[in-house]
Amino acid sequence: MATAKKTPAKKAAPATKAAPAKKAAPAKKAAAPAKKVAAKAPAKKAAPAKKAPAAKRTPNAAFMKALTPSAALAAVVGSAPLPRTEVVSKMWVYIKKNNLQDKVNRRAINADDKLKAVFGKAQVTMFEMAGLIGKHLK
């Protein structure tokens, strides 16, 4: 078996000697990139056609429905009826304004007195926040 492995290795050496004969081919390859550029141009025209159906998408009405916040949540975002998306946005404005994001774990929110009334605990993650806010909207 050892001799069988050595035999292909000897055959590989002549193949490397044949490589200089292939160097004459780059002259032909110089013309090939021009063809590739021409082939790519139609592909760019096809890309905008894919984006057109995405523009027809309409927002979900459930997200746009105005909901009334509870008294605890109204202390943070105001008492006017707001869609869920706006409530979450106003919560983040309040959190950033009062510097309530945890310094080490940026996903955690340290609750102050107003937020403790909404969350029910001293610290929540940003993923828990949406669920806890939902309990305070009608």
PDB file of C-alpha atoms in Angstrom:
ATOM      1  CA  MET A   1       0.000   0.000   0.000  1.00  0.00           C
ATOM      2  CA  ALA A   2       2.835   2.348   0.684  1.00  0.00           C
ATOM      3  CA  THR A   3       4.060   2.012  -2.890  1.00  0.00           C
ATOM      4  CA  ALA A   4       0.592   2.839  -4.196  1.00  0.00           C
ATOM      5  CA  LYS A   5       0.636   6.137  -2.310  1.00  0.00           C
ATOM      6  CA  LYS A   6       4.077   7.045  -3.631  1.00  0.00           C
ATOM      7  CA  THR A   7       3.148   6.400  -7.237  1.00  0.00           C
ATOM      8  CA  PRO A   8       0.501   9.207  -7.453  1.00  0.00           C
ATOM      9  CA  ALA A   9       2.942  11.588  -5.826  1.00  0.00           C
ATOM     10  CA  LYS A  10       5.428  10.961  -8.632  1.00  0.00           C
ATOM     11  CA  LYS A  11       2.712  11.579 -11.201  1.00  0.00           C
ATOM     12  CA  ALA A  12       1.826  14.886  -9.566  1.00  0.00           C
ATOM     13  CA  ALA A  13       5.300  16.269 -10.216  1.00  0.00           C
ATOM     14  CA  PRO A  14       5.002  16.099 -14.029  1.00  0.00           C
ATOM     15  CA  ALA A  15       1.628  17.838 -13.770  1.00  0.00           C
ATOM     16  CA  THR A  16       3.324  20.855 -12.228  1.00  0.00           C
ATOM     17  CA  LYS A  17       5.763  20.918 -15.155  1.00  0.00           C
ATOM     18  CA  ALA A  18       2.767  21.145 -17.480  1.00  0.00           C
ATOM     19  CA  ALA A  19       1.595  24.322 -15.748  1.00  0.00           C
ATOM     20  CA  PRO A  20       3.891  26.652 -17.772  1.00  0.00           C
ATOM     21  CA  ALA A  21       2.132  25.465 -20.922  1.00  0.00           C
ATOM     22  CA  LYS A  22      -1.126  26.816 -19.455  1.00  0.00           C
ATOM     23  CA  LYS A  23       0.352  30.297 -19.057  1.00  0.00           C
ATOM     24  CA  ALA A  24      -0.354  30.967 -22.709  1.00  0.00           C
ATOM     25  CA  ALA A  25      -4.082  30.815 -21.903  1.00  0.00           C
ATOM     26  CA  PRO A  26      -4.289  34.133 -19.926  1.00  0.00           C
ATOM     27  CA  ALA A  27      -4.505  36.027 -23.199  1.00  0.00           C
ATOM     28  CA  LYS A  28      -7.805  34.284 -23.789  1.00  0.00           C
ATOM     29  CA  LYS A  29      -8.905  34.906 -20.207  1.00  0.00           C
ATOM     30  CA  ALA A  30      -8.440  38.644 -20.607  1.00  0.00           C
ATOM     31  CA  ALA A  31     -11.420  38.710 -22.949  1.00  0.00           C
ATOM     32  CA  ALA A  32     -13.482  36.528 -20.589  1.00  0.00           C
ATOM     33  CA  PRO A  33     -14.023  39.208 -17.857  1.00  0.00           C
ATOM     34  CA  ALA A  34     -15.666  41.489 -20.393  1.00  0.00           C
ATOM     35  CA  LYS A  35     -18.215  38.767 -21.060  1.00  0.00           C
ATOM     36  CA  LYS A  36     -18.805  38.311 -17.329  1.00  0.00           C
ATOM     37  CA  VAL A  37     -19.483  42.009 -16.852  1.00  0.00           C
ATOM     38  CA  ALA A  38     -22.007  41.929 -19.652  1.00  0.00           C
ATOM     39  CA  ALA A  39     -23.633  38.858 -18.081  1.00  0.00           C
ATOM     40  CA  LYS A  40     -23.987  40.616 -14.703  1.00  0.00           C
ATOM     41  CA  ALA A  41     -25.714  43.691 -16.108  1.00  0.00           C
ATOM     42  CA  PRO A  42     -29.083  41.938 -16.754  1.00  0.00           C
ATOM     43  CA  ALA A  43     -28.993  40.520 -13.209  1.00  0.00           C
ATOM     44  CA  LYS A  44     -29.056  44.064 -11.774  1.00  0.00           C
ATOM     45  CA  LYS A  45     -32.177  44.861 -13.767  1.00  0.00           C
ATOM     46  CA  ALA A  46     -33.965  41.826 -12.285  1.00  0.00           C
ATOM     47  CA  ALA A  47     -33.333  42.910  -8.658  1.00  0.00           C
ATOM     48  CA  PRO A  48     -35.749  45.909  -8.570  1.00  0.00           C
ATOM     49  CA  ALA A  49     -38.550  43.691  -9.859  1.00  0.00           C
ATOM     50  CA  LYS A  50     -38.333  41.647  -6.650  1.00  0.00           C
ATOM     51  CA  LYS A  51     -38.683  44.752  -4.448  1.00  0.00           C
ATOM     52  CA  ALA A  52     -41.941  45.918  -6.015  1.00  0.00           C
ATOM     53  CA  PRO A  53     -44.280  43.408  -4.260  1.00  0.00           C
ATOM     54  CA  ALA A  54     -42.888  44.402  -0.835  1.00  0.00           C
ATOM     55  CA  ALA A  55     -44.185  47.965  -1.329  1.00  0.00           C
ATOM     56  CA  LYS A  56     -47.796  46.696  -1.465  1.00  0.00           C
ATOM     57  CA  ARG A  57     -47.636  45.406   2.107  1.00  0.00           C
ATOM     58  CA  THR A  58     -50.088  47.032   4.526  1.00  0.00           C
ATOM     59  CA  PRO A  59     -49.597  47.355   8.300  1.00  0.00           C
ATOM     60  CA  ASN A  60     -51.493  45.085  10.665  1.00  0.00           C
ATOM     61  CA  ALA A  61     -54.583  46.862  12.020  1.00  0.00           C
ATOM     62  CA  ALA A  62     -54.086  45.306  15.474  1.00  0.00           C
ATOM     63  CA  PHE A  63     -50.848  47.239  15.919  1.00  0.00           C
ATOM     64  CA  MET A  64     -52.459  50.493  14.864  1.00  0.00           C
ATOM     65  CA  LYS A  65     -55.494  50.250  17.175  1.00  0.00           C
ATOM     66  CA  ALA A  66     -55.373  52.917  19.882  1.00  0.00           C
ATOM     67  CA  LEU A  67     -55.458  51.443  23.407  1.00  0.00           C
ATOM     68  CA  THR A  68     -55.983  53.233  26.709  1.00  0.00           C
ATOM     69  CA  PRO A  69     -53.122  52.824  29.214  1.00  0.00           C
ATOM     70  CA  SER A  70     -53.745  52.027  32.880  1.00  0.00           C
ATOM     71  CA  ALA A  71     -53.043  54.662  35.546  1.00  0.00           C
ATOM     72  CA  ALA A  72     -49.578  53.200  36.274  1.00  0.00           C
ATOM     73  CA  LEU A  73     -48.605  53.177  32.602  1.00  0.00           C
ATOM     74  CA  ALA A  74     -50.165  56.602  32.007  1.00  0.00           C
ATOM     75  CA  ALA A  75     -47.674  58.058  34.505  1.00  0.00           C
ATOM     76  CA  VAL A  76     -44.912  57.115  32.049  1.00  0.00           C
ATOM     77  CA  VAL A  77     -46.434  57.469  28.540  1.00  0.00           C
ATOM     78  CA  GLY A  78     -49.397  59.792  29.117  1.00  0.00           C
ATOM     79  CA  SER A  79     -53.121  59.132  29.425  1.00  0.00           C
ATOM     80  CA  ALA A  80     -54.084  59.559  25.742  1.00  0.00           C
ATOM     81  CA  PRO A  81     -55.013  56.358  23.820  1.00  0.00           C
ATOM     82  CA  LEU A  82     -52.008  55.116  21.818  1.00  0.00           C
ATOM     83  CA  PRO A  83     -51.188  52.141  19.575  1.00  0.00           C
ATOM     84  CA  ARG A  84     -48.941  49.463  21.106  1.00  0.00           C
ATOM     85  CA  THR A  85     -46.035  50.510  18.903  1.00  0.00           C
ATOM     86  CA  GLU A  86     -46.190  54.092  20.199  1.00  0.00           C
ATOM     87  CA  VAL A  87     -46.440  52.917  23.816  1.00  0.00           C
ATOM     88  CA  VAL A  88     -43.255  50.859  23.428  1.00  0.00           C
ATOM     89  CA  SER A  89     -41.520  53.781  21.700  1.00  0.00           C
ATOM     90  CA  LYS A  90     -42.475  56.181  24.510  1.00  0.00           C
ATOM     91  CA  MET A  91     -41.289  53.663  27.094  1.00  0.00           C
ATOM     92  CA  TRP A  92     -37.869  53.573  25.414  1.00  0.00           C
ATOM     93  CA  VAL A  93     -37.739  57.362  25.330  1.00  0.00           C
ATOM     94  CA  TYR A  94     -38.451  57.392  29.087  1.00  0.00           C
ATOM     95  CA  ILE A  95     -35.884  54.637  29.775  1.00  0.00           C
ATOM     96  CA  LYS A  96     -33.121  56.381  27.831  1.00  0.00           C
ATOM     97  CA  LYS A  97     -33.979  59.834  29.196  1.00  0.00           C
ATOM     98  CA  ASN A  98     -33.712  58.567  32.792  1.00  0.00           C
ATOM     99  CA  ASN A  99     -30.705  56.329  32.040  1.00  0.00           C
ATOM    100  CA  LEU A 100     -32.446  53.149  33.232  1.00  0.00           C
ATOM    101  CA  GLN A 101     -30.664  50.609  31.014  1.00  0.00           C
ATOM    102  CA  ASP A 102     -28.273  48.406  32.957  1.00  0.00           C
ATOM    103  CA  LYS A 103     -24.652  49.401  32.385  1.00  0.00           C
ATOM    104  CA  VAL A 104     -23.317  45.846  32.066  1.00  0.00           C
ATOM    105  CA  ASN A 105     -26.254  44.027  30.441  1.00  0.00           C
ATOM    106  CA  ARG A 106     -27.830  46.513  28.013  1.00  0.00           C
ATOM    107  CA  ARG A 107     -30.841  44.200  27.551  1.00  0.00           C
ATOM    108  CA  ALA A 108     -31.873  44.701  31.165  1.00  0.00           C
ATOM    109  CA  ILE A 109     -33.934  47.663  32.345  1.00  0.00           C
ATOM    110  CA  ASN A 110     -33.629  48.864  35.925  1.00  0.00           C
ATOM    111  CA  ALA A 111     -37.037  50.095  37.020  1.00  0.00           C
ATOM    112  CA  ASP A 112     -37.525  53.337  38.910  1.00  0.00           C
ATOM    113  CA  ASP A 113     -40.656  53.987  41.035  1.00  0.00           C
ATOM    114  CA  LYS A 114     -42.915  54.641  38.036  1.00  0.00           C
ATOM    115  CA  LEU A 115     -41.730  51.579  36.140  1.00  0.00           C
ATOM    116  CA  LYS A 116     -41.933  49.302  39.201  1.00  0.00           C
ATOM    117  CA  ALA A 117     -45.686  50.002  39.230  1.00  0.00           C
ATOM    118  CA  VAL A 118     -45.869  48.831  35.596  1.00  0.00           C
ATOM    119  CA  PHE A 119     -43.400  45.922  35.689  1.00  0.00           C
ATOM    120  CA  GLY A 120     -43.993  44.656  39.223  1.00  0.00           C
ATOM    121  CA  LYS A 121     -40.276  44.034  39.817  1.00  0.00           C
ATOM    122  CA  ALA A 122     -37.000  45.932  40.005  1.00  0.00           C
ATOM    123  CA  GLN A 123     -35.410  44.678  36.774  1.00  0.00           C
ATOM    124  CA  VAL A 124     -36.797  43.244  33.523  1.00  0.00           C
ATOM    125  CA  THR A 125     -35.346  42.386  30.144  1.00  0.00           C
ATOM    126  CA  MET A 126     -36.408  44.250  27.038  1.00  0.00           C
ATOM    127  CA  PHE A 127     -38.133  41.070  25.838  1.00  0.00           C
ATOM    128  CA  GLU A 128     -40.276  40.828  28.981  1.00  0.00           C
ATOM    129  CA  MET A 129     -41.182  44.495  28.756  1.00  0.00           C
ATOM    130  CA  ALA A 130     -43.637  44.136  25.851  1.00  0.00           C
ATOM    131  CA  GLY A 131     -45.586  41.429  27.669  1.00  0.00           C
ATOM    132  CA  LEU A 132     -45.731  43.419  30.884  1.00  0.00           C
ATOM    133  CA  ILE A 133     -46.880  46.543  29.055  1.00  0.00           C
ATOM    134  CA  GLY A 134     -49.653  44.562  27.361  1.00  0.00           C
ATOM    135  CA  LYS A 135     -51.249  43.880  30.738  1.00  0.00           C
ATOM    136  CA  HIS A 136     -51.668  47.636  31.260  1.00  0.00           C
ATOM    137  CA  LEU A 137     -53.416  48.360  27.924  1.00  0.00           C
ATOM    138  CA  LYS A 138     -57.178  48.066  27.276  1.00  0.00           C
TER     139      LYS A 138
END
